[in-house]
CSV table of C-alpha atoms in Angstrom, one decimal:
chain,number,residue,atom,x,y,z
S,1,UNK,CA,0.0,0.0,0.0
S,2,UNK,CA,1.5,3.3,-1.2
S,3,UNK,CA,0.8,6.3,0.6
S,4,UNK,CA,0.0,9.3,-0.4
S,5,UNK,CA,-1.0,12.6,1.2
S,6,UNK,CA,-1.9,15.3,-1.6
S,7,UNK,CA,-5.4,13.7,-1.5
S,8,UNK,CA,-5.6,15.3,1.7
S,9,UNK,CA,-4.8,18.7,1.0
S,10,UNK,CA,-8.6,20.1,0.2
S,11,UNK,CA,-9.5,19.0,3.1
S,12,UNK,CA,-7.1,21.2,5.0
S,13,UNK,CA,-9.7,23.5,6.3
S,14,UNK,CA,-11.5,20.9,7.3
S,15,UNK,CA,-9.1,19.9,9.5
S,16,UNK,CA,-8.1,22.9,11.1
S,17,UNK,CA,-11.7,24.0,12.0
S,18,UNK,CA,-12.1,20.6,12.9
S,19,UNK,CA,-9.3,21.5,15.5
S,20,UNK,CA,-10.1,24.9,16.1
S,21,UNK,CA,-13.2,23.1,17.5
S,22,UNK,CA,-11.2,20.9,19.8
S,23,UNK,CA,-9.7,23.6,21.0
S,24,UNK,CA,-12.5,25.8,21.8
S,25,UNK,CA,-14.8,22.3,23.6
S,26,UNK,CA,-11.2,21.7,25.6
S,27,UNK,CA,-11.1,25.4,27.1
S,28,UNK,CA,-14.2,26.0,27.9
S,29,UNK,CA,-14.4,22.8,29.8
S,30,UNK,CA,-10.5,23.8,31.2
S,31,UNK,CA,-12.2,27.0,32.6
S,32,UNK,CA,-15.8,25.5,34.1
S,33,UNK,CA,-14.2,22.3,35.1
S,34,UNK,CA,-11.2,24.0,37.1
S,35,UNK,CA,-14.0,26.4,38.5
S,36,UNK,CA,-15.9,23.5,39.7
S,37,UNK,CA,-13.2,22.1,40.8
S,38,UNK,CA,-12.4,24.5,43.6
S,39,UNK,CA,-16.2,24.3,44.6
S,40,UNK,CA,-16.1,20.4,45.0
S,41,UNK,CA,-12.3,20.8,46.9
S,42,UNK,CA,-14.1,23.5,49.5
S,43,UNK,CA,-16.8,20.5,49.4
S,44,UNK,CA,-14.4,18.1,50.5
S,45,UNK,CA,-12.7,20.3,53.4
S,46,UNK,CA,-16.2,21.5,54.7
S,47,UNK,CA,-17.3,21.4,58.1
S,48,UNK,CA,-20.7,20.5,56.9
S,49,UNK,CA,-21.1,16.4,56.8
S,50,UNK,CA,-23.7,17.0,53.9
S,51,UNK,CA,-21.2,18.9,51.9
S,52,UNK,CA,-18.4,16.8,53.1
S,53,UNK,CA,-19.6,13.9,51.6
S,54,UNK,CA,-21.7,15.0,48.4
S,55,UNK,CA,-18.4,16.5,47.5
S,56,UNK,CA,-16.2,13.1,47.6
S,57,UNK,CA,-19.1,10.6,46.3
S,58,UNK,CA,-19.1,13.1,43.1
S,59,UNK,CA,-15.4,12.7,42.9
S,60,UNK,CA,-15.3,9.0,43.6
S,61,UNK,CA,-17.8,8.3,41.0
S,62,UNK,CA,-16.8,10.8,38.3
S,63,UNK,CA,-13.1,9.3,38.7
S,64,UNK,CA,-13.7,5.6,38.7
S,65,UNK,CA,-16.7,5.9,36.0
S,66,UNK,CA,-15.7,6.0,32.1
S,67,UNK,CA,-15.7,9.7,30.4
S,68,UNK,CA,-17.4,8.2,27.1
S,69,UNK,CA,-20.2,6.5,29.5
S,70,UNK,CA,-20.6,10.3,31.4
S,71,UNK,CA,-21.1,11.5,28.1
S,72,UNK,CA,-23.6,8.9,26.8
S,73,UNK,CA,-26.2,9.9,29.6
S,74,UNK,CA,-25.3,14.0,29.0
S,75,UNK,CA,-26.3,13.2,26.1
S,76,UNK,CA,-28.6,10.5,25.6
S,77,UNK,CA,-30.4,10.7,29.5
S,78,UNK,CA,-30.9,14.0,29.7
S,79,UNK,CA,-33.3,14.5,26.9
S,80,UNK,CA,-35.4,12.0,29.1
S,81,UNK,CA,-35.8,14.2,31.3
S,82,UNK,CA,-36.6,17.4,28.7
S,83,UNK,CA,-33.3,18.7,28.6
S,84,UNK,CA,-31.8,18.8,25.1
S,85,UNK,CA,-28.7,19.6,24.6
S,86,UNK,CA,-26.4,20.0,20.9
S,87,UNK,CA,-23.2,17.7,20.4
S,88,UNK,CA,-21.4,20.7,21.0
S,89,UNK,CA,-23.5,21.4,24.7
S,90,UNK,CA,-23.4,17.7,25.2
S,91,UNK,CA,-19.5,17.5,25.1
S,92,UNK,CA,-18.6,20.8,26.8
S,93,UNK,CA,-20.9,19.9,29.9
S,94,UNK,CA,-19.5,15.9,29.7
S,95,UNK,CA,-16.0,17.3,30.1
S,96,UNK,CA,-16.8,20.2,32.5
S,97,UNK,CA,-18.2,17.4,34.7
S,98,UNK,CA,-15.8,15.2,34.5
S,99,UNK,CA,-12.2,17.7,34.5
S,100,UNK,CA,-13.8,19.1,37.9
S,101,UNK,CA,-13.5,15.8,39.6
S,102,UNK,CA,-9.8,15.6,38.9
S,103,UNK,CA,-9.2,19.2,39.1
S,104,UNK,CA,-10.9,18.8,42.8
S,105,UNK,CA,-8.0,16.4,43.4
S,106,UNK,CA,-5.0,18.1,42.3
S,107,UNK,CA,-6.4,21.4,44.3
S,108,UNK,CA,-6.4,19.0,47.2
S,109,UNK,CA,-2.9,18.0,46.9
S,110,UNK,CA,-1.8,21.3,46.2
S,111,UNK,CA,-3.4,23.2,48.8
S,112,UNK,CA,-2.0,20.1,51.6
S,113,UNK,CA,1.5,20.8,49.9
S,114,UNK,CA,1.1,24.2,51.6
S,115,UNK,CA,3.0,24.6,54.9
S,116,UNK,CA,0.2,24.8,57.9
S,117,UNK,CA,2.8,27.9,59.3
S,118,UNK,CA,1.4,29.8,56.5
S,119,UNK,CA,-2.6,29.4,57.6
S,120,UNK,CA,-1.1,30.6,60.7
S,121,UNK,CA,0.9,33.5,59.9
S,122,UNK,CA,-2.4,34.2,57.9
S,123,UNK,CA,-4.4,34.0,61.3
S,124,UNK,CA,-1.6,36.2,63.2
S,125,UNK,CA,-1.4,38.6,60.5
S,126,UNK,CA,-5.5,39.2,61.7
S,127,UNK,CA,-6.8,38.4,57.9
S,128,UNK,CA,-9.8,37.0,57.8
S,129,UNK,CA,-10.2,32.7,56.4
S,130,UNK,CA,-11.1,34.3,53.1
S,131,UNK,CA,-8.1,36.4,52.7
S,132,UNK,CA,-5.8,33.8,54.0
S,133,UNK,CA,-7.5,31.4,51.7
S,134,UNK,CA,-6.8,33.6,48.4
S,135,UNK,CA,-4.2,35.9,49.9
S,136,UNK,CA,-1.4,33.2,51.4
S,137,UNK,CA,-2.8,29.4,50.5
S,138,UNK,CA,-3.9,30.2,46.8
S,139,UNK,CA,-0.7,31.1,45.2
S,140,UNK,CA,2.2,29.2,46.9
S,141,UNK,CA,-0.6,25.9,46.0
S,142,UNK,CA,-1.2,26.8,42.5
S,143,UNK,CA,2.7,27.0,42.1
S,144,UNK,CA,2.7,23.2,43.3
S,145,UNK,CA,0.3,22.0,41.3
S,146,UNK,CA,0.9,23.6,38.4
S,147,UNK,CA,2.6,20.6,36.1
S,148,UNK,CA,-0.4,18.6,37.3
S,149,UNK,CA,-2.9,21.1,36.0
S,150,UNK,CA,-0.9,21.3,32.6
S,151,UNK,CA,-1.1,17.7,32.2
S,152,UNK,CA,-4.7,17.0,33.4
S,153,UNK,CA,-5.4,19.9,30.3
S,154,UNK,CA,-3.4,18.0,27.7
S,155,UNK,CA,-5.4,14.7,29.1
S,156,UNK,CA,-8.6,17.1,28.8
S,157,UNK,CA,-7.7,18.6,25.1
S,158,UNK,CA,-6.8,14.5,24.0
S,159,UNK,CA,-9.9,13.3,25.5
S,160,UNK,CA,-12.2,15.1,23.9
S,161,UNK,CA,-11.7,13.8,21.0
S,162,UNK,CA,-14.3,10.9,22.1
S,163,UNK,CA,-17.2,13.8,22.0
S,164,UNK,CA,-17.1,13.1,18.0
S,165,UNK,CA,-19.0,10.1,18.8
S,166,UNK,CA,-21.8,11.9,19.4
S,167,UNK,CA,-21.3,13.9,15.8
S,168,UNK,CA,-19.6,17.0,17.7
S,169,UNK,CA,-17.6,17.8,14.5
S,170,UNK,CA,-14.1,18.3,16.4
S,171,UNK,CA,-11.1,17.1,15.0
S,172,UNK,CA,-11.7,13.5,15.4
S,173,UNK,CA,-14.7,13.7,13.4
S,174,UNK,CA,-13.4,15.4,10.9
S,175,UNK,CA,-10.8,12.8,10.5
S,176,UNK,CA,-13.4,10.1,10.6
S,177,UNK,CA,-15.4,11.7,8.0
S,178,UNK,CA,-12.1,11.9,5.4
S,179,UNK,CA,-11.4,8.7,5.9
S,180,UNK,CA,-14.8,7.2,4.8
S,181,UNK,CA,-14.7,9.7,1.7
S,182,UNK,CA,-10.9,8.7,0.7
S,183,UNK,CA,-10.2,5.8,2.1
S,184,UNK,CA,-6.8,7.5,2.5
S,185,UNK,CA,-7.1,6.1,7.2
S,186,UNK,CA,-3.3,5.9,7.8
S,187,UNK,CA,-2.9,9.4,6.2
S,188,UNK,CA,-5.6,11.2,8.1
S,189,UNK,CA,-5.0,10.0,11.1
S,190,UNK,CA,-1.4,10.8,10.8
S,191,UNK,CA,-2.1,13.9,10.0
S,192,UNK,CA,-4.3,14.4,12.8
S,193,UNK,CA,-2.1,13.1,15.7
S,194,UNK,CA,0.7,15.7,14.2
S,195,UNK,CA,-1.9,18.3,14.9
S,196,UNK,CA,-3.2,16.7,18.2
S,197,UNK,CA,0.4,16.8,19.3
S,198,UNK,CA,1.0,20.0,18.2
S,199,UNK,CA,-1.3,21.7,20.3
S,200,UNK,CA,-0.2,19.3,23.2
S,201,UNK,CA,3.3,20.3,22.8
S,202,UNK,CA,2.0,23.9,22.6
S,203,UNK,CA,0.2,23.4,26.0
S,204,UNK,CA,3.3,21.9,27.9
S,205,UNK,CA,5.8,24.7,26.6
S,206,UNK,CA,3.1,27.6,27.5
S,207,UNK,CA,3.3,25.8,30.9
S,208,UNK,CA,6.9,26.4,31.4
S,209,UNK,CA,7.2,29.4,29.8
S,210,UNK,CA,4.6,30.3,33.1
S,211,UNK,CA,6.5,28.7,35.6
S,212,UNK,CA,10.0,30.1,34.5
S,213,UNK,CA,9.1,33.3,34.0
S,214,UNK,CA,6.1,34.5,35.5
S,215,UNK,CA,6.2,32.6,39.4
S,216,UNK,CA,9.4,33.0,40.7
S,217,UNK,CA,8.6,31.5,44.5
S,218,UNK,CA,8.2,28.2,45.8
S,219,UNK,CA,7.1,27.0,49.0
S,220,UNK,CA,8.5,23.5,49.6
């Protein structure tokens, strides 16, 4: 079998909207599932029982329950029970859901990576539990955690590639549809885990480029 990539290029566009979609489902879900995130973590560290353990039986189950079977009943339950949502709804809100249960995890370990001298000096300093919160635990934890939250988005931007099978024309998609017009599999897909990559490879050096130059402190 000979390959052969020109047939690709009129579908070029394709593939980059495709991508550009990817990329648009992937941050949106970065943003609302890290926001959630910090919700469920304050969950998990409540004094309230009720909110103590809503917060971890969401975690537990979102973690040790498969993302394509969380976005089968987005998409396919909720319209049982009247709420209809696009491909594009249905895999934005799938990912949100299930990014905020990991997210919830690595602000957990970050925020116990933080020295307990620091709550303290918070507490002497007379600020109040929300300032030391934002103030003095925030940034020293965000610091921490930072090459766990770059690598839970790379896992985020990769995994949404399984939205396509619900006809969310992301990348994937796109690919699939080439493939079934050209026959030309080994070529689209190569094509598409160059661009996959790509932005992956973008994501981790961005990453860097933040923890090099833009946080210079580190609390061990």
């Amino acid at each position: 079998m000979q390959l052969y990539y020109g047939d690709l290029i009129p579908y070029l566009p394709a593939l980059l909207k495709g991508l550009a979609v990817s990329i648009g489902v992937s941050l949106v879900a970065a943003i609302v599932g890290g926001a959630f995130g910090i919700l469920l973590y304050a969950g998990r560290t409540s004094r309230v029982s009720v909110f103590r353990a809503a917060s971890s039986a969401y975690v537990e189950i979102i973690r040790n329950t498969p993302l394509l079977l969380q976005l089968y009943l987005v998409y396919f339950a909720l319209p049982q029970a009247g709420v209809n949502l696009d491909p594009v709804a249905a895999g934005i809100l799938a990912l949100s859901i299930n990014n905020a249960a990991y997210m919830a995890e690595i602000y957990r370990a970050g925020f116990q990576s933080v020295p307990a001298g620091l709550r303290e000096a918070g507490a002497a300093l007379g600020l109040s539990p929300r300032d030391t919160f934002w103030r003095v635990l925030f940034p020293p934890a965000m610091r921490n955690v930072l090459p766990a939250i770059t690598n839970q988005t790379i896992l985020l931007f990769l995994a949404s590639s399984i939205t396509s099978v619900v006809s969310l024309p992301d990348l994937m998609h796109v690919m699939m549809g080439i493939t079934s017009t050209t026959f030309r599999t080994i070529e689209a897909f190569t094509v598409g885990g160059l661009l996959y990559f790509a932005v992956a490879f973008l994501i981790a050096s961005l990453s860097r480029i933040v923890e090099t130059r833009f946080i210079k402190w580190k609390v061990a």
